[in-house]
Tab-separated table of C-alpha atoms in Angstrom:
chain	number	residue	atom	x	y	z
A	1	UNK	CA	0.000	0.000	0.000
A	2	UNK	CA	3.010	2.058	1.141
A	3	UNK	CA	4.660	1.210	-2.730
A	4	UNK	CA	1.408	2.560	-3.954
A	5	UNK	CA	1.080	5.940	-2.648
A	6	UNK	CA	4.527	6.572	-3.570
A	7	UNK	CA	3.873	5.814	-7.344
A	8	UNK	CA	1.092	7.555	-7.272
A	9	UNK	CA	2.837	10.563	-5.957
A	10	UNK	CA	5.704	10.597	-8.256
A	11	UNK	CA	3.200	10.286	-11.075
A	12	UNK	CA	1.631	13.256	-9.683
A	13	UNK	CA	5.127	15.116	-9.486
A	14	UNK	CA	5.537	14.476	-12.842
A	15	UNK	CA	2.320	15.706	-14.433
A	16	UNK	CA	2.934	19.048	-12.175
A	17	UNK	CA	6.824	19.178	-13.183
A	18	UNK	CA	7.381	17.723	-16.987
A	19	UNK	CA	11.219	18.636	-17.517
A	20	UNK	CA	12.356	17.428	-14.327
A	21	UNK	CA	13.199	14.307	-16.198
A	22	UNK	CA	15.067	16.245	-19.229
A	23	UNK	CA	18.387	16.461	-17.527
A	24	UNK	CA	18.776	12.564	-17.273
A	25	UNK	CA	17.465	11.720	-20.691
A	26	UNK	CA	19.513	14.137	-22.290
A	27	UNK	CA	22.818	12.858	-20.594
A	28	UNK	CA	21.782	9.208	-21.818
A	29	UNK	CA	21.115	10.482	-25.518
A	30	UNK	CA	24.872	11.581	-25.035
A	31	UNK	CA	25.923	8.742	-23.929
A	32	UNK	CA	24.077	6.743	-26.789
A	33	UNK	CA	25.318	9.204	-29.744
A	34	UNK	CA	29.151	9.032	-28.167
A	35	UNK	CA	29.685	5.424	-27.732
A	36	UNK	CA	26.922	4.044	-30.017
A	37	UNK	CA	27.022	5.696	-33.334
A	38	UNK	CA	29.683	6.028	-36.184
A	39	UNK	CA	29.179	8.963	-38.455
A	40	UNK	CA	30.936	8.640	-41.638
A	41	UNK	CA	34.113	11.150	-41.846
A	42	UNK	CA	34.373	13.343	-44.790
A	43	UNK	CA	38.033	13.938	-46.226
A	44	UNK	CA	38.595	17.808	-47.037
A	45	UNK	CA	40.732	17.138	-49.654
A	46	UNK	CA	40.060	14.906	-53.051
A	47	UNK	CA	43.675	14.534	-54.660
A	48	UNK	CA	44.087	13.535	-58.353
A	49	UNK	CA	45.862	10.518	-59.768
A	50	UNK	CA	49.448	11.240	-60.942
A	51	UNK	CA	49.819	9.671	-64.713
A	52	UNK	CA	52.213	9.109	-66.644
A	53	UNK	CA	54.410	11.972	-64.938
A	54	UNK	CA	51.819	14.434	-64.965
A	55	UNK	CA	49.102	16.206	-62.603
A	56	UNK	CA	45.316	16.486	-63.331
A	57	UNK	CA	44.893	20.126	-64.420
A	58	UNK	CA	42.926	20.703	-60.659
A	59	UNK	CA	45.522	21.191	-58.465
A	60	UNK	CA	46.205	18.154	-55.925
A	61	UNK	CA	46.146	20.566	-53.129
A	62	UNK	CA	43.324	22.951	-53.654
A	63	UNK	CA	40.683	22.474	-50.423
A	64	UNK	CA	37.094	22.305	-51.332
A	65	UNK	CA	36.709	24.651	-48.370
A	66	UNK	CA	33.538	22.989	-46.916
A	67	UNK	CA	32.322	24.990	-44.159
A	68	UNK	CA	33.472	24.799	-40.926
A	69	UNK	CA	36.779	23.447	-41.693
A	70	UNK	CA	40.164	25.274	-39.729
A	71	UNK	CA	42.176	22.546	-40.930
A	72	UNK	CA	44.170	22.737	-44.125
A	73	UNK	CA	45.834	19.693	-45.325
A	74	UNK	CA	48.915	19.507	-48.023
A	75	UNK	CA	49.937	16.200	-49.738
A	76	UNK	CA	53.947	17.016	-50.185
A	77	UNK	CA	54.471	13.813	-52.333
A	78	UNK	CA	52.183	15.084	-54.694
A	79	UNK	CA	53.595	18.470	-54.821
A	80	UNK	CA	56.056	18.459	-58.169
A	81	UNK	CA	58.743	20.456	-60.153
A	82	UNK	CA	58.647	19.281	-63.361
A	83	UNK	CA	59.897	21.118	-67.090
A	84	UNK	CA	56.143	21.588	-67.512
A	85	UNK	CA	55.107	23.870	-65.163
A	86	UNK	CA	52.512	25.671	-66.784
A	87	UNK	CA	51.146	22.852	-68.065
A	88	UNK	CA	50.905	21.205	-64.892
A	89	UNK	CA	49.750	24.635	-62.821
A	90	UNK	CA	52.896	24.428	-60.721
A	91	UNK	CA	52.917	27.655	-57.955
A	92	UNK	CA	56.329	30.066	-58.738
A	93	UNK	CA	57.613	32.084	-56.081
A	94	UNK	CA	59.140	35.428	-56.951
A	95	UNK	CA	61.833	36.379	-54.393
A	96	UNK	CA	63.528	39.565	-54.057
A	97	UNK	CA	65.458	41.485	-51.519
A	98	UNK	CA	65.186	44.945	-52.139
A	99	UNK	CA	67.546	47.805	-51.208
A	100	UNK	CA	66.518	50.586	-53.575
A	101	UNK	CA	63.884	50.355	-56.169
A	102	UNK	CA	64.004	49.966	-59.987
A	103	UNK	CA	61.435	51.111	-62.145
A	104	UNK	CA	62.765	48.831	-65.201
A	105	UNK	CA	62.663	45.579	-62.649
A	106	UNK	CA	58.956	46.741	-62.168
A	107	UNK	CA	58.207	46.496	-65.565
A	108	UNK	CA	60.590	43.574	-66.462
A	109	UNK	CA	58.925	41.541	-63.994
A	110	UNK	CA	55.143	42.678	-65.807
A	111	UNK	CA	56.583	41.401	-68.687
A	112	UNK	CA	57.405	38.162	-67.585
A	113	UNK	CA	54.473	35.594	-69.645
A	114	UNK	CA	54.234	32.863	-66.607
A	115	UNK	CA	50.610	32.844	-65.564
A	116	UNK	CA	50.622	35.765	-62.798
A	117	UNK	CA	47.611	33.308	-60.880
A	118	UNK	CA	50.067	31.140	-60.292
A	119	UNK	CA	52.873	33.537	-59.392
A	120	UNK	CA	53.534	34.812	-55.997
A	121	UNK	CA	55.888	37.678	-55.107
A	122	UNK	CA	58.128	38.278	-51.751
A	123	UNK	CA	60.106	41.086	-51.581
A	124	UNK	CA	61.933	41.992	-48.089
A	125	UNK	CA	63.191	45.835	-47.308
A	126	UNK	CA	66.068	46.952	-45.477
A	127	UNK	CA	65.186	49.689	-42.762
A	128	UNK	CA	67.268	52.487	-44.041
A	129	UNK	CA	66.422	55.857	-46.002
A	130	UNK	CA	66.932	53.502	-49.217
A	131	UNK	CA	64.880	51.455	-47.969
A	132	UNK	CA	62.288	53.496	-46.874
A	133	UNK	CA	62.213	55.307	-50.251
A	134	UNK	CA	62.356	51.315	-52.007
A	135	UNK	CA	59.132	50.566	-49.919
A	136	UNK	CA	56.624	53.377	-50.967
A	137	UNK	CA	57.548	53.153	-54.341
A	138	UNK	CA	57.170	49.226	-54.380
A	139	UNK	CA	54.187	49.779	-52.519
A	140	UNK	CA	52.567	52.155	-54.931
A	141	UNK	CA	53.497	49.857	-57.842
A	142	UNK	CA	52.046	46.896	-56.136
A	143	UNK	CA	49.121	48.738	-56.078
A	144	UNK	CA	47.989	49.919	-59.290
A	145	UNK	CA	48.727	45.846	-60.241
A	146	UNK	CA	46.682	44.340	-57.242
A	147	UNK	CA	43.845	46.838	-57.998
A	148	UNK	CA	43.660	46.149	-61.791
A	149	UNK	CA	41.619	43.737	-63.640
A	150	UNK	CA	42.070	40.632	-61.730
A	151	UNK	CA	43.581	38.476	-64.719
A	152	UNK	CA	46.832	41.001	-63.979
A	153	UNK	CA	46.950	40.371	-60.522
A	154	UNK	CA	50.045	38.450	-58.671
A	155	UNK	CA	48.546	35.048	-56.484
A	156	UNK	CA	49.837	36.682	-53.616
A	157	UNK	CA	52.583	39.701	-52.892
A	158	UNK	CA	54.287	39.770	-49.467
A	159	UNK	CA	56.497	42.368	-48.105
A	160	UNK	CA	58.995	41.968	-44.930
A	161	UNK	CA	61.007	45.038	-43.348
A	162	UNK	CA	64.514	43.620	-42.257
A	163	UNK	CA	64.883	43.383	-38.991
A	164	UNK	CA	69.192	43.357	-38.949
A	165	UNK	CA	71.232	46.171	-39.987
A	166	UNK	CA	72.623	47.058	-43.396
A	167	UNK	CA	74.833	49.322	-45.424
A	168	UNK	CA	74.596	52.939	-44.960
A	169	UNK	CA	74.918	53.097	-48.364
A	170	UNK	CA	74.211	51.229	-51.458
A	171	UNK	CA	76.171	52.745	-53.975
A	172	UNK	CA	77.641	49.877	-55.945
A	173	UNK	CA	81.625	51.642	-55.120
A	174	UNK	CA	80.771	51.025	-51.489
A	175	UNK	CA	78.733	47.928	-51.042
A	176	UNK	CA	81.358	45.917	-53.986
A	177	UNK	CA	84.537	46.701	-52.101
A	178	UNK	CA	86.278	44.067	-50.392
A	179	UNK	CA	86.780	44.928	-46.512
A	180	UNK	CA	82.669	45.190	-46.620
A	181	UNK	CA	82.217	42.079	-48.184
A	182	UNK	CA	81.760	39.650	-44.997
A	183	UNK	CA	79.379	41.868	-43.035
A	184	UNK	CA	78.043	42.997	-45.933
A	185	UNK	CA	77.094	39.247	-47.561
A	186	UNK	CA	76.318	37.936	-43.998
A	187	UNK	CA	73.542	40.790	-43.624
A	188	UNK	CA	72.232	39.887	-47.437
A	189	UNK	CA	71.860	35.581	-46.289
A	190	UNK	CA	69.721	36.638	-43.090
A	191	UNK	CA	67.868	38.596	-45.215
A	192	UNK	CA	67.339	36.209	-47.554
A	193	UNK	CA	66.789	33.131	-45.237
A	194	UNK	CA	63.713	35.652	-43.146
A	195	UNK	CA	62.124	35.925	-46.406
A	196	UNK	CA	62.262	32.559	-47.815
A	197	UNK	CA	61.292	30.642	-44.809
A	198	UNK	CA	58.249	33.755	-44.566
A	199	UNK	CA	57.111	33.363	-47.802
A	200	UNK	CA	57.801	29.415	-48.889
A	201	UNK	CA	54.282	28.090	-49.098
A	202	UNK	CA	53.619	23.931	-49.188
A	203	UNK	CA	51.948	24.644	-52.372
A	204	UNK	CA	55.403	26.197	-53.886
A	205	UNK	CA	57.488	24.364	-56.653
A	206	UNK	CA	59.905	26.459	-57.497
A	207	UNK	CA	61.391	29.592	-56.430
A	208	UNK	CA	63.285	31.837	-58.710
A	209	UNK	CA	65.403	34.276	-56.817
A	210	UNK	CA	65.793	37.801	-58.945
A	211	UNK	CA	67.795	40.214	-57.139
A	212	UNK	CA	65.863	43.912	-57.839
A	213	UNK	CA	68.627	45.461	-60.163
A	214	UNK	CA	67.827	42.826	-62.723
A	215	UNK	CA	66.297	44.970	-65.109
A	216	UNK	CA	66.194	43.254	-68.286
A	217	UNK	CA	65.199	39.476	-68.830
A	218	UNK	CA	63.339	37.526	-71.713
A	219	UNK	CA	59.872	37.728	-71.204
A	220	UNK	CA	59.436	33.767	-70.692
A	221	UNK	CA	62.683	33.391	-68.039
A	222	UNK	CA	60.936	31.281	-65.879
A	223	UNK	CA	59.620	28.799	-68.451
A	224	UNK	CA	63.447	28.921	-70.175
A	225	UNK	CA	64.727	27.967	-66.450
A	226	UNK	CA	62.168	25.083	-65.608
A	227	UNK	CA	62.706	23.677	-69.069
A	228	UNK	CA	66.108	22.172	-67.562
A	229	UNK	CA	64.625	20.523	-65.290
A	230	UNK	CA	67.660	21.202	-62.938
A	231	UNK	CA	67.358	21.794	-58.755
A	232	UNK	CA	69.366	24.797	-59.182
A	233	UNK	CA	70.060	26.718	-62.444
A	234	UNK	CA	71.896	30.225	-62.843
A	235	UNK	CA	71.369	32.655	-65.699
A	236	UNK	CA	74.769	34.613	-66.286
A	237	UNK	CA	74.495	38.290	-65.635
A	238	UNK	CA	75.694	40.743	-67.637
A	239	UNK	CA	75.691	44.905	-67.980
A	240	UNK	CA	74.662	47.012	-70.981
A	241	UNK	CA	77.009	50.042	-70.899
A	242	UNK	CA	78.376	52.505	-73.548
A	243	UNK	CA	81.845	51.560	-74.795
A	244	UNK	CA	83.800	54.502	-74.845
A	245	UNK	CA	86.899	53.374	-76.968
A	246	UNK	CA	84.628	51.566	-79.575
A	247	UNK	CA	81.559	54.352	-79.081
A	248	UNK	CA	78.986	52.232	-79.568
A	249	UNK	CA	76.552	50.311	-77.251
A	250	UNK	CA	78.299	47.195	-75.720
A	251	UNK	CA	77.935	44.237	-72.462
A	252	UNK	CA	80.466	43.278	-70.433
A	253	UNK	CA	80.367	40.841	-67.327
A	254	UNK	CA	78.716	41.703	-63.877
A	255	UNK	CA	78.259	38.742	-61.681
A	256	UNK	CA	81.468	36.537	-60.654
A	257	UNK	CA	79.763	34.309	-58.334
A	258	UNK	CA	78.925	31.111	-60.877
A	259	UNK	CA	82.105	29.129	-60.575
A	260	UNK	CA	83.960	26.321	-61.015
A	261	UNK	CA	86.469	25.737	-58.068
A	262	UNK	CA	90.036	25.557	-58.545
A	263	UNK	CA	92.563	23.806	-57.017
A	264	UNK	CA	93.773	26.849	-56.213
A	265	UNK	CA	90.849	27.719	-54.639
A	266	UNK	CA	90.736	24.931	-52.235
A	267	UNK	CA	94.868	25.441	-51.673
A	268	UNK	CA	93.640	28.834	-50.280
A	269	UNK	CA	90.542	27.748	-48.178
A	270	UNK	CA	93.008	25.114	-46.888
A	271	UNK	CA	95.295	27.586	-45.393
A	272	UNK	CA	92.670	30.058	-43.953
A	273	UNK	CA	91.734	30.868	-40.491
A	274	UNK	CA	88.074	28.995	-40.071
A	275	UNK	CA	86.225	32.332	-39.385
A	276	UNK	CA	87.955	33.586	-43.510
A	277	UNK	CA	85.818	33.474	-46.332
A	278	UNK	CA	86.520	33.828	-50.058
A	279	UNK	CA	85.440	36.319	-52.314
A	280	UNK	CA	85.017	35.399	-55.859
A	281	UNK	CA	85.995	38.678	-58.388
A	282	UNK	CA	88.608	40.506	-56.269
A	283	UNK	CA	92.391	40.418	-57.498
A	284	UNK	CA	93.415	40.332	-53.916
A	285	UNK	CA	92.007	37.054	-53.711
A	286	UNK	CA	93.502	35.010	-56.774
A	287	UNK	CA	91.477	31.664	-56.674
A	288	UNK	CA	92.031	30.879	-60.418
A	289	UNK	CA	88.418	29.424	-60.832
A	290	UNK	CA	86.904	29.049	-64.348
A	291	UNK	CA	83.882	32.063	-63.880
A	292	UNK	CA	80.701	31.663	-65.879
A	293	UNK	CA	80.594	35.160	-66.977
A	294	UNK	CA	83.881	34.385	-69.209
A	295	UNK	CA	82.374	31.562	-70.685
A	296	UNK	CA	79.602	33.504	-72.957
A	297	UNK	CA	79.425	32.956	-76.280
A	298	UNK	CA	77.003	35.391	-78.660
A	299	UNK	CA	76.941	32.415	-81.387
A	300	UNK	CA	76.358	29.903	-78.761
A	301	UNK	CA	73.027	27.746	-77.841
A	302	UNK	CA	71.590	29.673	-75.125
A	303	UNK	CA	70.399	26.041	-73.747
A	304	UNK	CA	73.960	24.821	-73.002
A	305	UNK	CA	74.351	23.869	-69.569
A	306	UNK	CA	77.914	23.806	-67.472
A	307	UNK	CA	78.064	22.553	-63.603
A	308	UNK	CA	79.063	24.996	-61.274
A	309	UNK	CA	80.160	25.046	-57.816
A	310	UNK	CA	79.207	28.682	-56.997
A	311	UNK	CA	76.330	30.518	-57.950
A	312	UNK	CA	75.043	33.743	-57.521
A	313	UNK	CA	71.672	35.179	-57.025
A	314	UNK	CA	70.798	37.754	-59.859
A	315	UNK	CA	68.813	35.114	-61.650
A	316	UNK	CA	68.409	31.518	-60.061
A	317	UNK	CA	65.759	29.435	-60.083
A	318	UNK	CA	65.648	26.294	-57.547
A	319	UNK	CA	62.844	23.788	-56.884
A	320	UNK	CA	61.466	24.456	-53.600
A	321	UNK	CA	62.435	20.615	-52.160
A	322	UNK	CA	66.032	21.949	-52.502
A	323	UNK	CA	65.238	24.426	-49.534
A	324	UNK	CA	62.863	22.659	-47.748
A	325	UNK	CA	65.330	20.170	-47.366
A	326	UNK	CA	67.564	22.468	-45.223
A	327	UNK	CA	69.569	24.140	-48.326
A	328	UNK	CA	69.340	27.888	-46.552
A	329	UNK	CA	72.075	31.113	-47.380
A	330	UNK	CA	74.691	30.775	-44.057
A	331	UNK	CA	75.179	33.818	-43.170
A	332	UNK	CA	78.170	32.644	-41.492
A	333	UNK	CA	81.242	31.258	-42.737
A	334	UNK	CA	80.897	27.748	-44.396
A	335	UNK	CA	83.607	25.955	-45.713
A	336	UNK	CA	84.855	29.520	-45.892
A	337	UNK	CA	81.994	30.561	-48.321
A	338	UNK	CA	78.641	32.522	-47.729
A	339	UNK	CA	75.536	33.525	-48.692
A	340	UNK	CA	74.848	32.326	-52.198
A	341	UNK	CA	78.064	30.421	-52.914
A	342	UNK	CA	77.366	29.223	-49.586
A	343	UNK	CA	74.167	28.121	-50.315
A	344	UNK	CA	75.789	26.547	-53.408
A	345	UNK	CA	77.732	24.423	-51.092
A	346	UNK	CA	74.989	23.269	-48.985
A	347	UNK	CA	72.904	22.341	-51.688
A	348	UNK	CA	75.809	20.318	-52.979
A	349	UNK	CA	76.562	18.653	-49.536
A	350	UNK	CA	72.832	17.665	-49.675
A	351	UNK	CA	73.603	15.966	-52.677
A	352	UNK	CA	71.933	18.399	-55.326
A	353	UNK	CA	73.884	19.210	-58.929
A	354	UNK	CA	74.110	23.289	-59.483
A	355	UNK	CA	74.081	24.550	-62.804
A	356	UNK	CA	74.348	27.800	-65.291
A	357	UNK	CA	73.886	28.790	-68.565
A	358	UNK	CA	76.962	30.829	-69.732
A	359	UNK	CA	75.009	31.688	-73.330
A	360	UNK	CA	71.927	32.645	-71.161
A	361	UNK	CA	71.975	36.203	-70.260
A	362	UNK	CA	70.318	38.803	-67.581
A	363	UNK	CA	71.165	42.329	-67.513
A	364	UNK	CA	71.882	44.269	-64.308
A	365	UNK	CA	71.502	48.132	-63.781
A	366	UNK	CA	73.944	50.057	-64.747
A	367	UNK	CA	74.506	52.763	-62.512
């Protein structure tokens, strides 16, 4: 009878009181939809099949960005360099440090013909009056492109300030001579490293380092480049200038950092203090290496290649594997070389093959 009355009355409670009971069956639903159930999982990504060496025209690494999702995934296997990089959609990054700006490298670089949606840009600025000057005017061209019909506009344009010091001056007297050339180089590979490990996306296959006083190229440089196929390929750089003596236009060599080295070369490293570096291009340091800017020929193919052990970084295009795999710009003697040649090295030690084209040329500015 007891048992009774106390059913009843908890009946009654619950007519009166309906959601006292919510709490409980809630947590159970919880409990049920935790342990119980097995929703099927939805991949963000849908990758092509690779065939016969080449991508899908959809990129492998494109998200469907289904909403909700804060996660982006990259494939890195599938992510290729490959002579047909147009073909195959493959991202270019653009890097340049910049100490004063060039109108003509402006416009060179518009001129280049590699799809600009699959072209990205980094340019990093020293914090100096230069500088400063370099970074409105940069700005201001960036602009007018990134604001223009949209089939003219870059993938993506970033710009660092440096954060270490740099020459007071950048007229090419002071920043070429010799006593400057260790602090001066040093300064350039941190300012390179901060803006390639900034700007290196996991989408990038190649990155073609132009240095901003490049101000004449052909129009299809990068496609010439990626044609070879080659982990790291130099253009030789030359300068148009007005020869006095003959009086007519002429070119003459600029950049001495694509070399072979010498034994001579080695003799001298051998004997240095570990702290020493070499500097290619300076009589004071006779290293008797064969230079790629002496081996031009205006008859030659402009396709012949020639293995170097040095490079420099007017014009120099590298798959993007060769840096992710540790191949950076030391700013700090190694194996008594730095910054590019340095980088040279380390790509080598990694076990990459450097090359140049001697019959291949870029022009620098000629102040």
């Amino acid at each position: 009878m007891k048992a009774a009355i106390n059913k009843n009355q908890f009946l009654r409670q619950i007519r009166r009181r309906p959601f006292t009971l919510l709490g409980p069956l809630a947590l159970l639903v919880l409990i049920y939809y935790f342990f119980f159930s097995s929703p099927k999982s939805q991949s963000k990504y849908s990758y092509k099949v690779k065939k016969a060496g080449f991508f899908d025209r959809k990129s492998d690494v494109i998200p469907r960005n289904l909403p909700g999702d804060h996660i982006s995934h990259y494939d890195l296997n599938k992510l290729a360099s490959t002579p047909m990089a147009v073909y195959n959609k493959e991202k270019v990054l653009i890097l340049t440090p910049v100490s004063r700006f060039y109108d003509e490298y402006w416009m060179n670089l518009l001129r280049l013909t590699y799809p600009r949606e699959l072209l990205e840009l980094g340019f990093i600025v020293p914090r100096t009056k230069d500088g400063d000057l370099a970074l409105k005017k940069l700005e201001k061209a960036i602009k007018q492109v990134q604001t223009g019909k949209k089939e003219n506009r870059f993938s993506k344009i970033t710009i660092l300030r440096q954060d270490t010091e740099s020459l007071a001056s950048q007229d090419e007297k002071h920043r070429h001579a010799l006593k400057v050339q260790k602090d001066r180089r040093s300064n350039m590979a941190l300012a390179r490293n901060s803006l390639l490990f900034s700007a290196l996306g996991p989408y990038t296959s190649w990155v073609l380092w132009l240095d901003s006083d490049i101000v004449e190229t052909s129009p299809t440089l990068i496609q010439d480049l990626v044609s070879h196929d080659k982990p790291i390929i130099s253009a030789n750089c030359y300068q148009r200038f007005y020869d006095e003596e003959q009086k007519k236009d002429s070119i003459r060599p600029y950049d001495y950092n694509n070399w072979v080295e010498s034994e001579e070369g080695l003799k001298i490293a051998s004997n240095m203090a570990e702290d020493d570096i070499i500097v290619e291009g300076y009589p004071e340091i006779a290293t008797y290496r064969a230079l790629m800017a002496h081996f031009y020929d205006a008859n030659g193919d402009p396709n012949t290649e020639m293995e170097l052990d040095g490079v420099g970084g007017a014009a120099v295009l590298v798959k993007a594997d060769v840096h992710r795999d540790g191949a950076m710009f030391p700013p700090f003697p190694f194996y008594h070389l730095i910054e590019t040649e340095g980088f040279a090295k380390m790509a080598k030690r990694l076990g990459y093959q450097v090359f140049g084209l001697p019959n291949y040329l870029v022009y620098h500015y000629n102040e």
